[in-house]
Short mmCIF file of C-alpha atoms in Angstrom, two decimals:
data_model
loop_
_atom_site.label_atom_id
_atom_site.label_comp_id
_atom_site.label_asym_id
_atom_site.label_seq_id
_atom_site.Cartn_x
_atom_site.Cartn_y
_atom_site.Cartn_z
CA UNK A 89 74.31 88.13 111.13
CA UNK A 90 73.71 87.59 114.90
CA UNK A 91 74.18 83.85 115.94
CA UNK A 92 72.30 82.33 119.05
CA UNK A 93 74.23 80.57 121.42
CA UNK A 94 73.32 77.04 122.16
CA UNK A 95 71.02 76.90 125.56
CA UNK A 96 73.49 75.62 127.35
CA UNK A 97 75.15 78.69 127.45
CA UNK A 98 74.38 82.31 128.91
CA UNK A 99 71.95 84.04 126.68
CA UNK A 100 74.09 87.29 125.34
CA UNK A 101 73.25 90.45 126.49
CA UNK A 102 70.97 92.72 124.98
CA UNK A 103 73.04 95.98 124.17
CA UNK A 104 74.58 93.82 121.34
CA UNK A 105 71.94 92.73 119.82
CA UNK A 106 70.82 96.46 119.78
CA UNK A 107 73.62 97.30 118.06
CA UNK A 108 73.51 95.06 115.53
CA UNK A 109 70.03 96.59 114.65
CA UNK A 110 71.11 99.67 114.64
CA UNK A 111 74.02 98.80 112.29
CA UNK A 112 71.50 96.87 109.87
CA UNK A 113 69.09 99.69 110.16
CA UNK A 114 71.66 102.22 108.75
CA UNK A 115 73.13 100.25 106.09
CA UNK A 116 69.37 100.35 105.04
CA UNK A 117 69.20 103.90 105.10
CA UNK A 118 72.43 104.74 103.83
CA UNK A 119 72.22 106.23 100.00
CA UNK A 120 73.17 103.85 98.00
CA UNK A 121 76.17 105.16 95.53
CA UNK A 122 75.27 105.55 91.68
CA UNK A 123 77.48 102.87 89.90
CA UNK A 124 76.47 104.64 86.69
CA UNK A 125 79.46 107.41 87.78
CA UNK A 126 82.68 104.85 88.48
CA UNK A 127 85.67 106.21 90.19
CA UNK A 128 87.77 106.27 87.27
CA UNK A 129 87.34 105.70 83.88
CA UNK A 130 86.98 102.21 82.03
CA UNK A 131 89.64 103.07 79.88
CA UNK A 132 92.47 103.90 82.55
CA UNK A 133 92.04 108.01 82.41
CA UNK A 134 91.85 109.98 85.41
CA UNK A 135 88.54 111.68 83.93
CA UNK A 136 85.24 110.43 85.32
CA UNK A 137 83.12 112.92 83.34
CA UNK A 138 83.65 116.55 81.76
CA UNK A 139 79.96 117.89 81.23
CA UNK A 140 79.09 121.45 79.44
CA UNK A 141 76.34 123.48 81.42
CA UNK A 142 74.08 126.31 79.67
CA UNK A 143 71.54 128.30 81.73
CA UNK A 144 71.50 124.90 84.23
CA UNK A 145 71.06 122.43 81.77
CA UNK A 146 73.47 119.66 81.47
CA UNK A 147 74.83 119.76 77.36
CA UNK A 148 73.36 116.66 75.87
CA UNK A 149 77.25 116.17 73.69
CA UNK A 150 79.41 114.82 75.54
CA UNK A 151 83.15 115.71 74.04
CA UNK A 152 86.58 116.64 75.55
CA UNK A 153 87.41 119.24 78.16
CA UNK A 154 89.40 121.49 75.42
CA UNK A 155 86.44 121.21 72.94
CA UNK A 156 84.02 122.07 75.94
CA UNK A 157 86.18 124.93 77.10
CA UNK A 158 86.41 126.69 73.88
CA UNK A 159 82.31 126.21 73.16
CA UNK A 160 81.64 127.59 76.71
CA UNK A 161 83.91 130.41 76.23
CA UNK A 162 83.03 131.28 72.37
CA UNK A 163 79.40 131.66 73.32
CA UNK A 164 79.72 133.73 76.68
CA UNK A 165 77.40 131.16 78.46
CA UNK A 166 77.65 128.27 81.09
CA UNK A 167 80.37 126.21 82.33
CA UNK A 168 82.57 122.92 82.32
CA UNK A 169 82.59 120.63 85.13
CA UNK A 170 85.28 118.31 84.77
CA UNK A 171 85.59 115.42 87.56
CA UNK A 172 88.93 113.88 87.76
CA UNK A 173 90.17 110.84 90.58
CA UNK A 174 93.13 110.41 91.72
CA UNK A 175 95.31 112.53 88.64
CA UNK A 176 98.74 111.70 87.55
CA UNK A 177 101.02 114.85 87.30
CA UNK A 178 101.13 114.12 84.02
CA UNK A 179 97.86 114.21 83.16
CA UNK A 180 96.87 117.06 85.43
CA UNK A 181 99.32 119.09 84.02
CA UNK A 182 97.09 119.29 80.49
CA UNK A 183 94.34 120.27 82.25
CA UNK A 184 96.72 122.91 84.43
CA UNK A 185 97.70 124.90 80.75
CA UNK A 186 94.26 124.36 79.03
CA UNK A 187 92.16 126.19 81.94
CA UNK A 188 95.01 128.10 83.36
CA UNK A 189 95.52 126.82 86.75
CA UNK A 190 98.26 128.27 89.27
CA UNK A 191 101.38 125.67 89.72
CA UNK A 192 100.72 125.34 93.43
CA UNK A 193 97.82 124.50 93.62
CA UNK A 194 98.02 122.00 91.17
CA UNK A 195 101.11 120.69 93.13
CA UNK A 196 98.33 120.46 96.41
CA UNK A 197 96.26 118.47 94.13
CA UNK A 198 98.69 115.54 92.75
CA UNK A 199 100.15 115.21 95.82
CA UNK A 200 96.81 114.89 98.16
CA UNK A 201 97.19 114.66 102.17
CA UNK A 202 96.51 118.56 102.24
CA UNK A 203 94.85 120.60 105.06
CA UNK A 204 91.61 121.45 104.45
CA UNK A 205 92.07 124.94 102.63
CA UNK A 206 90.37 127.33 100.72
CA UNK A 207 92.88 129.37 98.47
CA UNK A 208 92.48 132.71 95.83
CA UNK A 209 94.67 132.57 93.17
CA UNK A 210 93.43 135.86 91.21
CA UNK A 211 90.02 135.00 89.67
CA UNK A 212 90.61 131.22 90.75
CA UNK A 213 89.58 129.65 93.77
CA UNK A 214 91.36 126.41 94.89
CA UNK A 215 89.50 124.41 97.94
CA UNK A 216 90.40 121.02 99.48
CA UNK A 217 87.77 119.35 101.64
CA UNK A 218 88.24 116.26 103.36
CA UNK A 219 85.78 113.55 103.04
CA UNK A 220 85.01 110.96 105.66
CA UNK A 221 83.29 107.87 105.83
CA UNK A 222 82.19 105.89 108.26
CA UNK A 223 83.37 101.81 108.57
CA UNK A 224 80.80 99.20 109.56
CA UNK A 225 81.78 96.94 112.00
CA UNK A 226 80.21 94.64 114.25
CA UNK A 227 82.36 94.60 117.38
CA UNK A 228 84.61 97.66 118.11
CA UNK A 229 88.18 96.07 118.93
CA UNK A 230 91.37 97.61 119.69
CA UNK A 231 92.31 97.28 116.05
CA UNK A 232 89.35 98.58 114.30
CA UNK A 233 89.11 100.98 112.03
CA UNK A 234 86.26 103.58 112.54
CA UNK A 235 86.83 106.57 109.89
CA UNK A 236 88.10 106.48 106.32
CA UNK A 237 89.09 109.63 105.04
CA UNK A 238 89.81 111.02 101.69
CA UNK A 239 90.08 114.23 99.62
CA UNK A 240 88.27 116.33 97.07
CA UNK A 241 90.14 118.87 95.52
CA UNK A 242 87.81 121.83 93.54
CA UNK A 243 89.22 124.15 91.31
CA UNK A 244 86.73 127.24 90.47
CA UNK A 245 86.70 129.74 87.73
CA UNK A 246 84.58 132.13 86.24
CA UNK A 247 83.49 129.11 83.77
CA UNK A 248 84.80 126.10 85.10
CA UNK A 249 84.94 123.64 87.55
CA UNK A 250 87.19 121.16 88.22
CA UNK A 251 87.06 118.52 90.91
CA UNK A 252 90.10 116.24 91.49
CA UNK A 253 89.02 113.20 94.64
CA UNK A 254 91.17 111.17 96.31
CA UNK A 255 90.39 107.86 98.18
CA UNK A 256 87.87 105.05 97.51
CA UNK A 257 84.77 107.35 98.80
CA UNK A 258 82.93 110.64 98.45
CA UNK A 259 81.44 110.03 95.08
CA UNK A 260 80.12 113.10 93.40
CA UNK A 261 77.88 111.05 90.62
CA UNK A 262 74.51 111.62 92.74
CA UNK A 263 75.19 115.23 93.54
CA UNK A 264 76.22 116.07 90.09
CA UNK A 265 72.50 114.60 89.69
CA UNK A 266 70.62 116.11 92.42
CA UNK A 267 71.98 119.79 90.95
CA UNK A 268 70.68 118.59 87.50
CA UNK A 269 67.24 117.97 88.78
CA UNK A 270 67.72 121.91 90.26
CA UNK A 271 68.43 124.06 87.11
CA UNK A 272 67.76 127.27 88.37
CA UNK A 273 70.55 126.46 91.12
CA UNK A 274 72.72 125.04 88.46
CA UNK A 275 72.27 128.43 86.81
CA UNK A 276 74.17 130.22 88.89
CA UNK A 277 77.61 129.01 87.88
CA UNK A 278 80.56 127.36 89.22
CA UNK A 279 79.78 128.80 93.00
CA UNK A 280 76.91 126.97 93.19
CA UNK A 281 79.06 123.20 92.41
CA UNK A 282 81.42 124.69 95.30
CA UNK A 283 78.19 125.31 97.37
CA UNK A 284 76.58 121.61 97.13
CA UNK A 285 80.30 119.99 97.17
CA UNK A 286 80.75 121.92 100.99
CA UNK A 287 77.43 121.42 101.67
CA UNK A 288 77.54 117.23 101.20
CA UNK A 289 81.02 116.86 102.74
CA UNK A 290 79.70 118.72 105.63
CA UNK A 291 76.64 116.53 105.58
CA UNK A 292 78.36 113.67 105.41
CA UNK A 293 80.73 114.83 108.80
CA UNK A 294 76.94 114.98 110.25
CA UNK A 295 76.31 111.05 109.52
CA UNK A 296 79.69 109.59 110.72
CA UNK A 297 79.23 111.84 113.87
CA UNK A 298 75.75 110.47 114.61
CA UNK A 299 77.68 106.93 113.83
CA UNK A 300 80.57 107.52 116.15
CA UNK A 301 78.20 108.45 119.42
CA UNK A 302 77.01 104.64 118.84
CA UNK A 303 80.68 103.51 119.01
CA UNK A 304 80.82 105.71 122.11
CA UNK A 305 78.24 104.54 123.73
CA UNK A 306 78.29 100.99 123.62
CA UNK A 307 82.08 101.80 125.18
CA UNK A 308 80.49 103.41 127.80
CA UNK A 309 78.15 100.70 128.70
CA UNK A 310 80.76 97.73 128.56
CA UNK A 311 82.55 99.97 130.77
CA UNK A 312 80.48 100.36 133.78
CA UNK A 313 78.83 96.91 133.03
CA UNK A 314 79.33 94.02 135.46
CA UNK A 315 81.20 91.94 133.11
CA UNK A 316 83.89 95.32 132.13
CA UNK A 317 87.28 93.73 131.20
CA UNK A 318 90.49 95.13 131.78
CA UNK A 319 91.24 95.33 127.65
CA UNK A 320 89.08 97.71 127.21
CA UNK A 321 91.45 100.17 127.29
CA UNK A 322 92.39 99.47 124.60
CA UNK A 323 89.06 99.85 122.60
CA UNK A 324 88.65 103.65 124.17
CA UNK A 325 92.05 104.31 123.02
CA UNK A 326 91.72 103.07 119.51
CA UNK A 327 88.19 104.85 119.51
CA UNK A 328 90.21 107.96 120.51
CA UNK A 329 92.81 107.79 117.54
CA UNK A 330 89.87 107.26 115.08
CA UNK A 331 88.61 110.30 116.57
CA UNK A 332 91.50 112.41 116.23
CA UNK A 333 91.40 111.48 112.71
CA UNK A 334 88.43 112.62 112.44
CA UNK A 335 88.36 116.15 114.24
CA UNK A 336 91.66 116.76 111.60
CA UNK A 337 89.52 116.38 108.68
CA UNK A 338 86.33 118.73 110.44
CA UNK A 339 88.10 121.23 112.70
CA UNK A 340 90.36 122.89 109.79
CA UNK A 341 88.01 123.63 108.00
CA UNK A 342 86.26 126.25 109.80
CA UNK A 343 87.99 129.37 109.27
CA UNK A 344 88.06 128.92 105.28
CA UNK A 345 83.76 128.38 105.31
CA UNK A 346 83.74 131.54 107.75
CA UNK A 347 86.10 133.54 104.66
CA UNK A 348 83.31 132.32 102.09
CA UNK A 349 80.40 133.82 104.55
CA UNK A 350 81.94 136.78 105.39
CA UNK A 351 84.49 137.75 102.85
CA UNK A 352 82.82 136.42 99.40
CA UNK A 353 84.80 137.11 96.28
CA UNK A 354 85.26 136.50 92.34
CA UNK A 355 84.33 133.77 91.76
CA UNK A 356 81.93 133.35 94.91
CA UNK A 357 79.50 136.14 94.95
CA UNK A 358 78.04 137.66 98.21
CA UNK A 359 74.37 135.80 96.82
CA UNK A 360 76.33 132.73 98.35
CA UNK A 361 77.18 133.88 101.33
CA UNK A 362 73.91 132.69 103.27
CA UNK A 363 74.49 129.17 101.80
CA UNK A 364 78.19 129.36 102.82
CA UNK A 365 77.29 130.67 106.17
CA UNK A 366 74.22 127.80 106.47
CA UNK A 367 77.59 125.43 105.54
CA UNK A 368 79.59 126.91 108.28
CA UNK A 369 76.80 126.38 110.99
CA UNK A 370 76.48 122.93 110.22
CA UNK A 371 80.05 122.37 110.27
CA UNK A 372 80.46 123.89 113.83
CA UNK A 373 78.13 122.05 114.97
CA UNK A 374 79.80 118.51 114.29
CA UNK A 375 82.94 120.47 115.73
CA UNK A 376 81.27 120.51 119.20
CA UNK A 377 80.30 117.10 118.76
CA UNK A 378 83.66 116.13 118.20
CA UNK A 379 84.69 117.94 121.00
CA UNK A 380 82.20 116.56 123.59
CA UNK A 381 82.99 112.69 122.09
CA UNK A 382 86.36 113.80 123.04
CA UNK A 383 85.93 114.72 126.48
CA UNK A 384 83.83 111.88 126.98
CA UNK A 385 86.26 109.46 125.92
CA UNK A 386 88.66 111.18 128.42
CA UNK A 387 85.78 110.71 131.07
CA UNK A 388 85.42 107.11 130.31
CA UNK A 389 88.89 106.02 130.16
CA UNK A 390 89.75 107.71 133.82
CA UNK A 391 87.19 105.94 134.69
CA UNK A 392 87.87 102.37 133.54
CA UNK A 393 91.16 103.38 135.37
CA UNK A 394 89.77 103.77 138.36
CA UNK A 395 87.94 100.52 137.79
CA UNK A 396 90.94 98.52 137.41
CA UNK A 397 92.79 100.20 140.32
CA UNK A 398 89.47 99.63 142.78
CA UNK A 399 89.49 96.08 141.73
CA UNK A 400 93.77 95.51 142.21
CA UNK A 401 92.61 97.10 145.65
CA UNK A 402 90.30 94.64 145.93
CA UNK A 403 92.38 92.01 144.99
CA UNK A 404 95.10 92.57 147.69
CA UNK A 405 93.25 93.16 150.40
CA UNK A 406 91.94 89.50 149.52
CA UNK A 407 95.46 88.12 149.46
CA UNK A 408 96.01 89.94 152.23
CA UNK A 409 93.44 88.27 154.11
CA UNK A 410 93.62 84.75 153.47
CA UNK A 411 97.66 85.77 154.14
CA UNK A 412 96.47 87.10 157.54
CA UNK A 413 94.15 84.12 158.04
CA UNK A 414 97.08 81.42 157.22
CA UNK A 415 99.63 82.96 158.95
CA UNK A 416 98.26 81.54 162.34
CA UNK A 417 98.09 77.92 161.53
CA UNK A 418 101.42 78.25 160.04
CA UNK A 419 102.58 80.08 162.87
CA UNK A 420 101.90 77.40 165.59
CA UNK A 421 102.93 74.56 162.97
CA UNK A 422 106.50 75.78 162.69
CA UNK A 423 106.70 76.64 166.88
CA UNK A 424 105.94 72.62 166.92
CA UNK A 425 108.24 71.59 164.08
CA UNK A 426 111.18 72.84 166.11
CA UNK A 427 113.24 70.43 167.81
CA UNK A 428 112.84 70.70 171.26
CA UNK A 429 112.68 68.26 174.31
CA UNK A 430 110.29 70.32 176.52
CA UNK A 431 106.93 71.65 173.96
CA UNK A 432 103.52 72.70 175.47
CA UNK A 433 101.17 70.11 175.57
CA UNK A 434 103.41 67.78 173.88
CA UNK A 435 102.94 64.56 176.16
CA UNK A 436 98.73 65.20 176.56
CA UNK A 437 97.23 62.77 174.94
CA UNK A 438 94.33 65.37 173.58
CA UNK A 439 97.42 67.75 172.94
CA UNK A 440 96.82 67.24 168.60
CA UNK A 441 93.63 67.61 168.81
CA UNK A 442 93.45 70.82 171.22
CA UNK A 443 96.18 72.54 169.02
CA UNK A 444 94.12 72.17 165.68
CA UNK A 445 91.46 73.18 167.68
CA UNK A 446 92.40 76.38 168.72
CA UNK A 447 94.34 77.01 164.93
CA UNK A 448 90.49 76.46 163.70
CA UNK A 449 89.05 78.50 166.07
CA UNK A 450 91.97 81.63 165.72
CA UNK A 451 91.24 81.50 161.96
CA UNK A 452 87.41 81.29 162.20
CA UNK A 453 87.84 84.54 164.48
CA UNK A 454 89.93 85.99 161.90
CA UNK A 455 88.20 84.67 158.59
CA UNK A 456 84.65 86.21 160.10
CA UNK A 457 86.44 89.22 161.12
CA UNK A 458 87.67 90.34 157.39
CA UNK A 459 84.52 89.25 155.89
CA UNK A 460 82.14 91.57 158.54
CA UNK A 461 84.59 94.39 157.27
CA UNK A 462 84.21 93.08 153.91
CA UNK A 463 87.79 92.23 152.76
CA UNK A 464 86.56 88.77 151.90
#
């Protein structure tokens, strides 16, 4: 909430209060997360939901992953999606044997902090996406933290799907709804989860992007405001990190989306390869973003740099001045202060007043001359 400062104080500028509309304005639009799909189960199991699929209709039973397994397989028809968070070893290890899932890549999975990857193990595909999020603040300092990321993990078969997430964010709850309300997508099988998974990570990359340039910018303008402070150095720098963060979560990931475009296999047919190619687009696009923040950023802290070295400039040629402009007084003070019988001037009775006479005039002479060549 903005506060107003009292009147006797200087009313705050107005690129703040901007952004503080702009924050409340997106917090607005953000979608809201379904609490109906919780990260992890109420009873303690890694399982958030295991759901049976026929023709693109979600099974209205809901019952274990073995029981669903062995129903989808005995008729011929649909898949399981099973969403796990955050698996023990232990317990991913059941799921591993039941569905048949390579060692490795169920290693990738328990462990998390994986490159964004998109594997073939035979008829199995294993992908890891990194999710990001974006985290509100009011004032960027050089502590804040800017992006969150996390991990989803997908396993895909020929009749399942299995999604493992790590981290606090990247709910899949309202995506697993927005493919129910889309049977005929649905219907096409496990590609089509991998499809809408890509395509909402990528999405997402899109909305912290968008996010970030706000960040940027209100850097840029405190930088070449009047009232730019030295510690904002540190604020481009911190921005910086959070943006390296970033670009490793979105800049790995390109070559695997370009192998699902160009290269589709079981269990990714080449149907998908338009929607995995529409994926890819979107993906280098926030890549270029990422890269122009990133030159920006350089821009902007070179020149801050130069900022503070014009105004250290400008800051000894003022010493230097009023150095220049003392040294005369003190000059003809210590000449007098020495101990000597025979001085100028030094039985005249206007002799005091003539000598800080002509030290008054010698450093109005000097004084004026700085300031007309504006050292002062």
């Amino acid at each position: 909430m903005a506060h107003w400062p009292p009147p006797c104080r200087v009313k705050e500028p107005a690129v703040p209060i901007v952004r503080k509309l702009r924050h409340a304005v997106r917090r607005t639009l953000r979608p809201r997360v379904d609490l109906s799909h919780p990260a992890r189960s109420p009873l303690g199991s890694a399982v958030v939901n295991c759901v049976v699929y026929e023709g693109g209709v979600r099974h209205p039973v809901a019952c274990p992953a073995d029981e669903a397994l062995r129903r989808v397989r005995r008729s011929g028809r649909g898949f399981v999606w099973l969403g796990l968070h955050e698996p023990s070893a232990e317990e991913l290890a059941g799921f591993a044997e039941l569905f048949g899932l390579h060692p490795l890549a169920v290693e990738d999975a328990v462990t998390a902090h994986q490159r964004p990857k998109v594997e073939r193990y035979e008829e199995m595909l294993f992908a890891v996406f990194k999710t990001c999020g974006y985290v509100e603040h009011e004032q960027l300092t050089a502590t804040s933290e800017v992006v969150d990321t996390g991990e989803i993990m997908i396993f895909t078969g020929a009749d399942f799907v299995i999604t493992v997430r790590h981290g606090s964010h990247g709910s899949l709850g309202p995506l697993r709804e927005a493919l129910e309300a889309e049977p005929d997508q649905l219907a096409k099988g496990p590609a089509a989860v991998l499809h809408a998974i890509a395509d909402q990570v990528v999405d997402n990359y899109l909305l912290v992007a968008d996010a970030v340039q706000h960040d940027i910018d209100a850097v840029e303008t405190a930088v070449f405001s009047e009232q730019a402070g030295r510690g904002d150095a540190g604020r481009i720098y911190q921005l910086k990190r959070e943006l390296m963060e970033f670009k490793r979560a979105v800049a790995p990931l390109s070559r695997p989306l370009d192998n699902l475009a160009t290269r589709p296999s079981a269990p990714v047919g080449p149907e998908f390869q338009p929607y995995f190619r529409d994926v890819s687009e979107h993906l280098a696009r926030t890549t270029d973003q990422i890269a122009s923040f990133d030159a920006l950023l350089d821009s902007v802290l070179q020149a801050h740099l130069a900022q503070v070295t014009v105004a250290q400039n400008e800051d000894m040629r003022k010493i230097t001045a009023w150095a220049a402009v003392i040294a005369v007084p003190t000059m003809v003070c210590g000449m007098y202060g020495m101990n000597f019988d025979y001085m100028p001037e030094l039985r005249w009775t206007y002799g005091y007043p003539f000598v800080v006479g002509l030290m008054a005039t010698a450093c109005f002479v000097i004084h004026r001359g700085f300031r007309r060549n504006g050292w002062l």
